[in-house]
PDB file of C-alpha atoms and ligand atoms in Angstrom:
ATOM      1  CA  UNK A   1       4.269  12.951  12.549  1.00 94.00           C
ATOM      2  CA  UNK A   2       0.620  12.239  10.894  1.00 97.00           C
ATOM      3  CA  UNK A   3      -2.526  11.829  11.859  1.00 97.00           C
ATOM      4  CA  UNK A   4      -4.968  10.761   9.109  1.00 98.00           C
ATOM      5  CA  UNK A   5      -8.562  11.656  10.246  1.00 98.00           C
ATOM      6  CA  UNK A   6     -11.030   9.919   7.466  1.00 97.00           C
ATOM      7  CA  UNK A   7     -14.763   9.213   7.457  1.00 96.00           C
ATOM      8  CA  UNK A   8     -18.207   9.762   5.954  1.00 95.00           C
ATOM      9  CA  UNK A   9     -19.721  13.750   6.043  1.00 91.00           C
ATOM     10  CA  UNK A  10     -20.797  14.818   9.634  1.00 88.00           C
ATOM     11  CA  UNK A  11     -19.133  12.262  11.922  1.00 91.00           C
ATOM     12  CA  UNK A  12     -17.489  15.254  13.774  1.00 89.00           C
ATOM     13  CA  UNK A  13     -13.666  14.898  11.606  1.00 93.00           C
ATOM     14  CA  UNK A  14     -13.616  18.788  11.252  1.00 93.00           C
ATOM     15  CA  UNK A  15     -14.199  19.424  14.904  1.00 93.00           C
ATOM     16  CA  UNK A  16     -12.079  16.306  16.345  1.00 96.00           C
ATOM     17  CA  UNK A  17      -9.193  17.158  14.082  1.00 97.00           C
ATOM     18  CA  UNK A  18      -9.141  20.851  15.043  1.00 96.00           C
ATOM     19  CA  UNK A  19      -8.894  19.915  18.283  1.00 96.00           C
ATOM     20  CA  UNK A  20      -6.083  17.361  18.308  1.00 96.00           C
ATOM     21  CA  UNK A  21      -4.110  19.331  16.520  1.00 96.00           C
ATOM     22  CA  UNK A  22      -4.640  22.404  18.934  1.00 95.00           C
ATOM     23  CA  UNK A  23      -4.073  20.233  22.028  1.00 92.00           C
ATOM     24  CA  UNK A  24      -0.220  18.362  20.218  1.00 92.00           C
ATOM     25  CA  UNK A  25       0.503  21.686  18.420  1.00 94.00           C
ATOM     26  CA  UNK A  26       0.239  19.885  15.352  1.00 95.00           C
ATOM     27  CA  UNK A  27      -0.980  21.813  12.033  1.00 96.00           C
ATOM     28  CA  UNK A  28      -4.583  20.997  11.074  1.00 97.00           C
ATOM     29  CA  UNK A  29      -5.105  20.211   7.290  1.00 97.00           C
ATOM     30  CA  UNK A  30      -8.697  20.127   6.092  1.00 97.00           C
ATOM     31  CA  UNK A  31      -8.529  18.374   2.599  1.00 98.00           C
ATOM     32  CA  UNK A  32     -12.575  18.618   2.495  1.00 98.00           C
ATOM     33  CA  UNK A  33     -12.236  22.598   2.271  1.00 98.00           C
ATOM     34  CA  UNK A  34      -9.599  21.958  -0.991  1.00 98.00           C
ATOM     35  CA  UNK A  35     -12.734  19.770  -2.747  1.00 98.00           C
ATOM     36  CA  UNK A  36     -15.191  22.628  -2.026  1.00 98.00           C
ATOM     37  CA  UNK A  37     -12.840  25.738  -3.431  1.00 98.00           C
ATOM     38  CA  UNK A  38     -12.885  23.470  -6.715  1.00 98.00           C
ATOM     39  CA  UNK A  39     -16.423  23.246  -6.423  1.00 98.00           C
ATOM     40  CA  UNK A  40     -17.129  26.872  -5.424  1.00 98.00           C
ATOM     41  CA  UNK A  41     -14.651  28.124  -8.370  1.00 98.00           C
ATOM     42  CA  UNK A  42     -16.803  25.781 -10.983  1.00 98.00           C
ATOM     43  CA  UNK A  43     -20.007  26.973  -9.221  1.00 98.00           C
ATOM     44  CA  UNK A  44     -18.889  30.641 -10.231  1.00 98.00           C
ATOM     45  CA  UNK A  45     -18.050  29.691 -13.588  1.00 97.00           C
ATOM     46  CA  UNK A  46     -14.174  29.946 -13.656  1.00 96.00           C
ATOM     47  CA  UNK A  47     -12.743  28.926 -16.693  1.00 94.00           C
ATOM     48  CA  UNK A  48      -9.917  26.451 -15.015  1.00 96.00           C
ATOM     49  CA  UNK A  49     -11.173  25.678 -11.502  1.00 97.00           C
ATOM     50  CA  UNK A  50      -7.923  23.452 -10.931  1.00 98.00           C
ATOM     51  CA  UNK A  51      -5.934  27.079 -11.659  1.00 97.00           C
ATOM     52  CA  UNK A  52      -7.575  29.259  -8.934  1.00 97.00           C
ATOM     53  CA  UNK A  53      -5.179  29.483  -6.204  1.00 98.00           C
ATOM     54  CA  UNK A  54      -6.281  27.706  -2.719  1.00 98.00           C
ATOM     55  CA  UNK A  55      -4.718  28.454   0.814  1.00 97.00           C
ATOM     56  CA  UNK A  56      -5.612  27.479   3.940  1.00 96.00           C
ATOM     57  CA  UNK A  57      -4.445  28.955   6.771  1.00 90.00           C
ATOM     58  CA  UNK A  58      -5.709  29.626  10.343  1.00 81.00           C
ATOM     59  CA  UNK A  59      -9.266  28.603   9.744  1.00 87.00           C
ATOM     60  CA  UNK A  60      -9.343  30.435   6.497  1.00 96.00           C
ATOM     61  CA  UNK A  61      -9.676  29.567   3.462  1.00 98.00           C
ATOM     62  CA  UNK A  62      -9.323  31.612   0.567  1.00 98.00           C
ATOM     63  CA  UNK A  63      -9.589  31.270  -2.875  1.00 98.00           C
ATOM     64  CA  UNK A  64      -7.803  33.540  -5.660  1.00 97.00           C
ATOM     65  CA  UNK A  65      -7.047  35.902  -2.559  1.00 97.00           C
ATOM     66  CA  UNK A  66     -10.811  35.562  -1.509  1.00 98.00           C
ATOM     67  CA  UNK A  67     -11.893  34.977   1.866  1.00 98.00           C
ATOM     68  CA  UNK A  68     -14.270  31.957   1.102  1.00 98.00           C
ATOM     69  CA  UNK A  69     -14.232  30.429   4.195  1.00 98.00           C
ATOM     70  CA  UNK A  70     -18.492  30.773   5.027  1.00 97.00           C
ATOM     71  CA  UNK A  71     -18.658  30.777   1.062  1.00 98.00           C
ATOM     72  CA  UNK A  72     -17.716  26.410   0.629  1.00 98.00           C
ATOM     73  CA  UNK A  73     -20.102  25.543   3.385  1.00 95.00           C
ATOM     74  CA  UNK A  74     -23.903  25.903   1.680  1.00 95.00           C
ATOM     75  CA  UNK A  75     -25.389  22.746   0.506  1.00 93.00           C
ATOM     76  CA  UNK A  76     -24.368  23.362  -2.812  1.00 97.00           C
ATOM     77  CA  UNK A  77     -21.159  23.459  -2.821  1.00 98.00           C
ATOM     78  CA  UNK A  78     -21.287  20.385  -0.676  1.00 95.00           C
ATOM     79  CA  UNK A  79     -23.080  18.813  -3.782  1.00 95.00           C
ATOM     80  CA  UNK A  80     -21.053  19.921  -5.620  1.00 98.00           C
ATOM     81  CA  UNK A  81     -17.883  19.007  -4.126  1.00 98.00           C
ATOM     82  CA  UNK A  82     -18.890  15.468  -3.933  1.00 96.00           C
ATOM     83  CA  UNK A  83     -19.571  15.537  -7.699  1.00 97.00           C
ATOM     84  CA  UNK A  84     -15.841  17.464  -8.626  1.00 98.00           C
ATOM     85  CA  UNK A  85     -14.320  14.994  -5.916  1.00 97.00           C
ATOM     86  CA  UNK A  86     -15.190  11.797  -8.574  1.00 97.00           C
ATOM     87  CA  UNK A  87     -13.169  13.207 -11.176  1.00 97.00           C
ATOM     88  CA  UNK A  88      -9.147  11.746 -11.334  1.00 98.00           C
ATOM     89  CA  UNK A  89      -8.285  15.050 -12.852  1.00 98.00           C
ATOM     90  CA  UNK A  90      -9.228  16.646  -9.448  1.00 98.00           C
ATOM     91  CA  UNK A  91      -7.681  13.994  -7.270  1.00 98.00           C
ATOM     92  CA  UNK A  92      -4.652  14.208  -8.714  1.00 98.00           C
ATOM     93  CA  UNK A  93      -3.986  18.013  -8.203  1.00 98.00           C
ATOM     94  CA  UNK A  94      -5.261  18.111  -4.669  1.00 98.00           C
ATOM     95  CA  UNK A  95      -3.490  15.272  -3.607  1.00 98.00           C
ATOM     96  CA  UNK A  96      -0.602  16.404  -4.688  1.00 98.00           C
ATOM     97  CA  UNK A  97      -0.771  19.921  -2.855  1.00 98.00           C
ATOM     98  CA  UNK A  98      -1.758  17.908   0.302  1.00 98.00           C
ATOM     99  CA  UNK A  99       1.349  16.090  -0.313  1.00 98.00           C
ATOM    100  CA  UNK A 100       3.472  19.002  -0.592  1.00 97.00           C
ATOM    101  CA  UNK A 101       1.804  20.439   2.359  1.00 96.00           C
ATOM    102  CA  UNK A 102       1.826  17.585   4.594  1.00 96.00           C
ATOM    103  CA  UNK A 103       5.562  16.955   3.759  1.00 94.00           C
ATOM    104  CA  UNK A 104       6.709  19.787   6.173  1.00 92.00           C
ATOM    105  CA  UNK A 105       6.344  19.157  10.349  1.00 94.00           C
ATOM    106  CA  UNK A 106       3.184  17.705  12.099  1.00 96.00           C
ATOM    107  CA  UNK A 107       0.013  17.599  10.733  1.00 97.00           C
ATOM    108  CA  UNK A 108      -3.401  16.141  11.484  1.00 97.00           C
ATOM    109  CA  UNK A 109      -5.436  15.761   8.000  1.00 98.00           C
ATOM    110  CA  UNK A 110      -8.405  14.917   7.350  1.00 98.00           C
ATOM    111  CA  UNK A 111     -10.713  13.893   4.773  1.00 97.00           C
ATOM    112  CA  UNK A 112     -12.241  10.570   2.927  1.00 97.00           C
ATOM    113  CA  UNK A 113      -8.748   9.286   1.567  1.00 97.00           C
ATOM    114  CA  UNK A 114      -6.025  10.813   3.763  1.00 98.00           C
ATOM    115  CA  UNK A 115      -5.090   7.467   5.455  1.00 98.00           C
ATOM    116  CA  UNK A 116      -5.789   6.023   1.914  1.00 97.00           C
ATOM    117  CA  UNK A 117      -4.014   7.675  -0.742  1.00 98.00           C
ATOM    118  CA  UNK A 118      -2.618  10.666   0.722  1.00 98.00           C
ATOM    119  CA  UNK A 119      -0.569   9.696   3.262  1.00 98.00           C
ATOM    120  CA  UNK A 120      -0.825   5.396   3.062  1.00 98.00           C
ATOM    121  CA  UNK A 121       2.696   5.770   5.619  1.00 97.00           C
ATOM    122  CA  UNK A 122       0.416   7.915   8.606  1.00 97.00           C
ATOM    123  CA  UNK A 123       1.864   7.278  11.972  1.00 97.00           C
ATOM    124  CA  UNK A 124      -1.858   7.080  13.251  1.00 97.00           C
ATOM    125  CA  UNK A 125      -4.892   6.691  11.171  1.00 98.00           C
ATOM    126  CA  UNK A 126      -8.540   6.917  12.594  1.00 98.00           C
ATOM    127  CA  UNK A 127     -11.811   6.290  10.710  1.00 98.00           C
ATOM    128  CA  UNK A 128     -14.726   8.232  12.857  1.00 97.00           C
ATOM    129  CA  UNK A 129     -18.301   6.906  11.657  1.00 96.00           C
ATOM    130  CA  UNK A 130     -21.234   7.607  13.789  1.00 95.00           C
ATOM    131  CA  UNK A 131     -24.652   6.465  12.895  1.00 95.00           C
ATOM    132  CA  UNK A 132     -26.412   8.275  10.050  1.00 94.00           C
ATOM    133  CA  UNK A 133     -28.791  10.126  12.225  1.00 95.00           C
ATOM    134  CA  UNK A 134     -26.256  11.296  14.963  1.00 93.00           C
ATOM    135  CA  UNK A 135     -24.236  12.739  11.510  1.00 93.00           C
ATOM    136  CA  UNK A 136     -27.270  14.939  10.466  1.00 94.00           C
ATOM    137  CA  UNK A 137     -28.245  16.079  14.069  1.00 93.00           C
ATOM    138  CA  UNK A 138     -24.743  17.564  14.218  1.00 89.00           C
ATOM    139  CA  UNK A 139     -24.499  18.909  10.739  1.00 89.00           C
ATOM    140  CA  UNK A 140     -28.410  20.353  11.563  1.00 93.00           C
ATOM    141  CA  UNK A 141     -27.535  21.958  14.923  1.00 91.00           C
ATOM    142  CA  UNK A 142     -24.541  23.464  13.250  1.00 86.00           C
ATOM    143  CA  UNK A 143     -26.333  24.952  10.876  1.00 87.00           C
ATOM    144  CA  UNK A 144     -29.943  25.268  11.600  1.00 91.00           C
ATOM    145  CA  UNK A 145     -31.112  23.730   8.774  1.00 92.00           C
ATOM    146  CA  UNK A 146     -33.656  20.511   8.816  1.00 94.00           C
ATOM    147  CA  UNK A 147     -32.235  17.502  10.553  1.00 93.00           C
ATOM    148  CA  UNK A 148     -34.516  15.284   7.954  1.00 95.00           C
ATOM    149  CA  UNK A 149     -33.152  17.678   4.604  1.00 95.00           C
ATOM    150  CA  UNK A 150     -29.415  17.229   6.053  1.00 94.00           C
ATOM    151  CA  UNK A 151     -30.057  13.555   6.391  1.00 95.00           C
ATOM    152  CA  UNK A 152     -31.355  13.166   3.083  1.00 95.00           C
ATOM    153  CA  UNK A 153     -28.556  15.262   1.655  1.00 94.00           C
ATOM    154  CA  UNK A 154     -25.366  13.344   2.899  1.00 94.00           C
ATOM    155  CA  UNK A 155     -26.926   9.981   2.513  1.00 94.00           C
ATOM    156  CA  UNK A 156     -26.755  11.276  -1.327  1.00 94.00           C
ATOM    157  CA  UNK A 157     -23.044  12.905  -0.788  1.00 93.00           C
ATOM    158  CA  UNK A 158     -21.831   9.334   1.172  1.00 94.00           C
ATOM    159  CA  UNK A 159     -23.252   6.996  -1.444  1.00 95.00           C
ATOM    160  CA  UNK A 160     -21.500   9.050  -4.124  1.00 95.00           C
ATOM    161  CA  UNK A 161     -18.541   9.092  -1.857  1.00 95.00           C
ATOM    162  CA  UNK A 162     -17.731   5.601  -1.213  1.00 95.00           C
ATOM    163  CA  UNK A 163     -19.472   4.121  -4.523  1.00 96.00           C
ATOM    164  CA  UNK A 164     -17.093   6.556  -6.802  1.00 96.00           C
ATOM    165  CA  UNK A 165     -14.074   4.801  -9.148  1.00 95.00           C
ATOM    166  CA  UNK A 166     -10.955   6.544  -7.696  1.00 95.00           C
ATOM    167  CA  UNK A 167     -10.404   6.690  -4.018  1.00 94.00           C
ATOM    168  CA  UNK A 168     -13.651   5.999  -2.840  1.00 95.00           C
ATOM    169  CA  UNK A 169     -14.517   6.496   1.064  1.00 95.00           C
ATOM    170  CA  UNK A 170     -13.290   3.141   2.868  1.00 94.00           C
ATOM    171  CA  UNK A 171     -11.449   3.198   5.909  1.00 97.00           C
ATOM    172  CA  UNK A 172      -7.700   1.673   5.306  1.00 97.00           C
ATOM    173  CA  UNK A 173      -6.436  -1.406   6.643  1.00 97.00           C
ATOM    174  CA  UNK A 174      -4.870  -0.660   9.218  1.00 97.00           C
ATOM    175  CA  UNK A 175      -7.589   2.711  10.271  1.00 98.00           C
ATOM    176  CA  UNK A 176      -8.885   2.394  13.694  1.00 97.00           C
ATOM    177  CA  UNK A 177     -12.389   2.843  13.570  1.00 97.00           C
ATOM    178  CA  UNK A 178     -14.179   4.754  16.375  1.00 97.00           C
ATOM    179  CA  UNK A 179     -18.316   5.050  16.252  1.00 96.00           C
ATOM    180  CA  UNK A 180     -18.722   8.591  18.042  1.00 95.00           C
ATOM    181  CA  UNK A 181     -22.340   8.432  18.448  1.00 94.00           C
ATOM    182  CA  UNK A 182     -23.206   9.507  21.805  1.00 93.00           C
ATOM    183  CA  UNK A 183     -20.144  10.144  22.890  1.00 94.00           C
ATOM    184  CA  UNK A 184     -18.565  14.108  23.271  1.00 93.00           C
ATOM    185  CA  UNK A 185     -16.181  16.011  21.304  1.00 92.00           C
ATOM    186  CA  UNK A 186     -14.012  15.685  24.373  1.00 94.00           C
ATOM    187  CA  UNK A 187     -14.642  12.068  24.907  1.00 95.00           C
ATOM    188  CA  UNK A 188     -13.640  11.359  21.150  1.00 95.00           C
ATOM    189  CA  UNK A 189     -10.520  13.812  21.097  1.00 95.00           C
ATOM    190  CA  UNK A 190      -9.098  12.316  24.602  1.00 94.00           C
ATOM    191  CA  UNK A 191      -9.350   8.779  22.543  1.00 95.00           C
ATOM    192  CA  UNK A 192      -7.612   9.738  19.938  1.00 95.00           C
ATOM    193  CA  UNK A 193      -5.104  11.304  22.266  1.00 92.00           C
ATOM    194  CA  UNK A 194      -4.166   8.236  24.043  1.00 93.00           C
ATOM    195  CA  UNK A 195      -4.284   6.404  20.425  1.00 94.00           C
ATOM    196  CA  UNK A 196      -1.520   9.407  19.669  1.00 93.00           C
ATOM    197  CA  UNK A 197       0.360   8.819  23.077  1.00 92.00           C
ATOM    198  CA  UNK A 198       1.261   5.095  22.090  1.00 91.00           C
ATOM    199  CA  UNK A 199       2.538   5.956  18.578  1.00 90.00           C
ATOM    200  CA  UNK A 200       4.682   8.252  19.529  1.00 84.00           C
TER     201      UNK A 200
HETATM  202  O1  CDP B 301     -17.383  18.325   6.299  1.00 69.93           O
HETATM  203  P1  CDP B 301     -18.006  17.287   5.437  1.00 69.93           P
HETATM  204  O2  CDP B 301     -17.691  15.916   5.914  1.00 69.93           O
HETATM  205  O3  CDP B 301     -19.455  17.519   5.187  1.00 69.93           O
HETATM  206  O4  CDP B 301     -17.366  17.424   3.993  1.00 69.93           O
HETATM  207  P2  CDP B 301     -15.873  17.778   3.593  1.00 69.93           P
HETATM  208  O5  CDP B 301     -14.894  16.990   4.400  1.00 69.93           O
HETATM  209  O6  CDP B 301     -15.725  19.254   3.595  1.00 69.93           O
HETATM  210  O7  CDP B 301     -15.792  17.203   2.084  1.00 69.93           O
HETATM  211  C1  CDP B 301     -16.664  17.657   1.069  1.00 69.93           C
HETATM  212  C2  CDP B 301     -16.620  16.658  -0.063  1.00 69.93           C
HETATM  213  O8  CDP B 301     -15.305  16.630  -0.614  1.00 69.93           O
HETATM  214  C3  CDP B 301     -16.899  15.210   0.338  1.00 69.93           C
HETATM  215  O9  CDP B 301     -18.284  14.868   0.247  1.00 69.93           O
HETATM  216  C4  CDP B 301     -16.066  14.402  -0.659  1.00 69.93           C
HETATM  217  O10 CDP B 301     -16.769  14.159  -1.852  1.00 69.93           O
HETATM  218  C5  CDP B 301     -14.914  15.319  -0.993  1.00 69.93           C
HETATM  219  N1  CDP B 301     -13.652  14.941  -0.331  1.00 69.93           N
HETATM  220  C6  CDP B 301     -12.891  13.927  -0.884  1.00 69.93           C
HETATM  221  O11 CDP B 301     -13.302  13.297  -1.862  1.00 69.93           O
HETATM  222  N2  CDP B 301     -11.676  13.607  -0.379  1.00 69.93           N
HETATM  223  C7  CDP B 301     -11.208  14.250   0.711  1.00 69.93           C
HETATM  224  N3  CDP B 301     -10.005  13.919   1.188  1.00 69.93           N
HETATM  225  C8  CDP B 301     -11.975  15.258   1.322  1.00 69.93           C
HETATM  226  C9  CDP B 301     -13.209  15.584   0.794  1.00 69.93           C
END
């Protein structure tokens, strides 16, 4: 079983997903946290991001053995991820590692292309938006930072998102979209739950 999570930066898919998957005892796949080791890795001048070794496991993320996990989250590597994310040569080698990952028992992924590319066969896909100032008060309460700085920043990372050649940020087909502004973590996971219940 699959559950493809997709959607633009700060509409609550890390949260949401972690949370399904903790409530079915599904595995949670972050594909986001894949983009950001490449990005990190180039940030620190490796010679061969695509070589560095990536693993996610529990919540951590580590790259080359390296607990990275706080390490991907500053702006810049968010930037940056978005920029390393446009190149095919990227795509192709995280996609297939989510493939090979995602091939073994239940998983909820998410990212920009999971119901997309990834995994086009998901059981259930779900495309969270949420308006562009709900994303950055989330992102900024998360993080402290400036609501208007975050805003300004992932209208940037979104356009370059969805306006990039190769898998661009679109919801599939067949996604269900759900708007979570003003509605709860809770309220959002117990909708995708029932979505879950009648797939199953
Ligand atoms: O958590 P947030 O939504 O801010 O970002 P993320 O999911 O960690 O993804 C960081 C960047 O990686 C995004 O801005 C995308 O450019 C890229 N990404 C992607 O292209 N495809 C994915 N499946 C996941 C992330």
């Amino acid at each position: 079983m699959l559950i493809a999570i997709d959607g633009p930066a700060g509409a609550g898919k890390s949260t949401v997903a972690r949370a399904v998957a903790d409530a079915l005892g599904y595995t949670y796949l972050d594909s986001g946290a894949m983009y950001r080791c490449v990005a990190l890795a180039e940030l620190r001048g490796a010679e061969d991001p695509l070589r560095c070794a990536i693993e996610l496991d529990s919540g951590h993320v580590t790259l080359d053995g390296e607990d990275v996990t706080d390490d991907i989250r500053t702006p810049q590597v968010s930037a940056r991820a978005s920029e390393v994310a446009a190149r095919p040569e990227v795509r192709r080698h995280l996609v297939k590692l989510q493939r090979d990952m995602i091939g073994h028992g239940d998983y909820v992924a998410e990212g920009r292309d999971i119901g997309t590319v990834v995994a086009p066969d998901a059981e259930l896909k779900v495309f969270l938006t949420a308006s562009p100032e709900a994303r950055a008060q989330r992102r900024a309460a998360q993080t402290g930072a400036d609501p208007a700085q975050v805003l300004a920043e992932q209208l940037e990372r979104d356009e370059r998102d969805s306006t990039r050649e190769h898998s661009p940020l679109a919801p599939a087909g067949d996604a269900l979209r759900l708007d979570t502004t003003g509605l709860s973590v809770d309220e959002v996971v117990g909708r995708i739950a029932q979505l879950v219940q009648a797939v199953r």
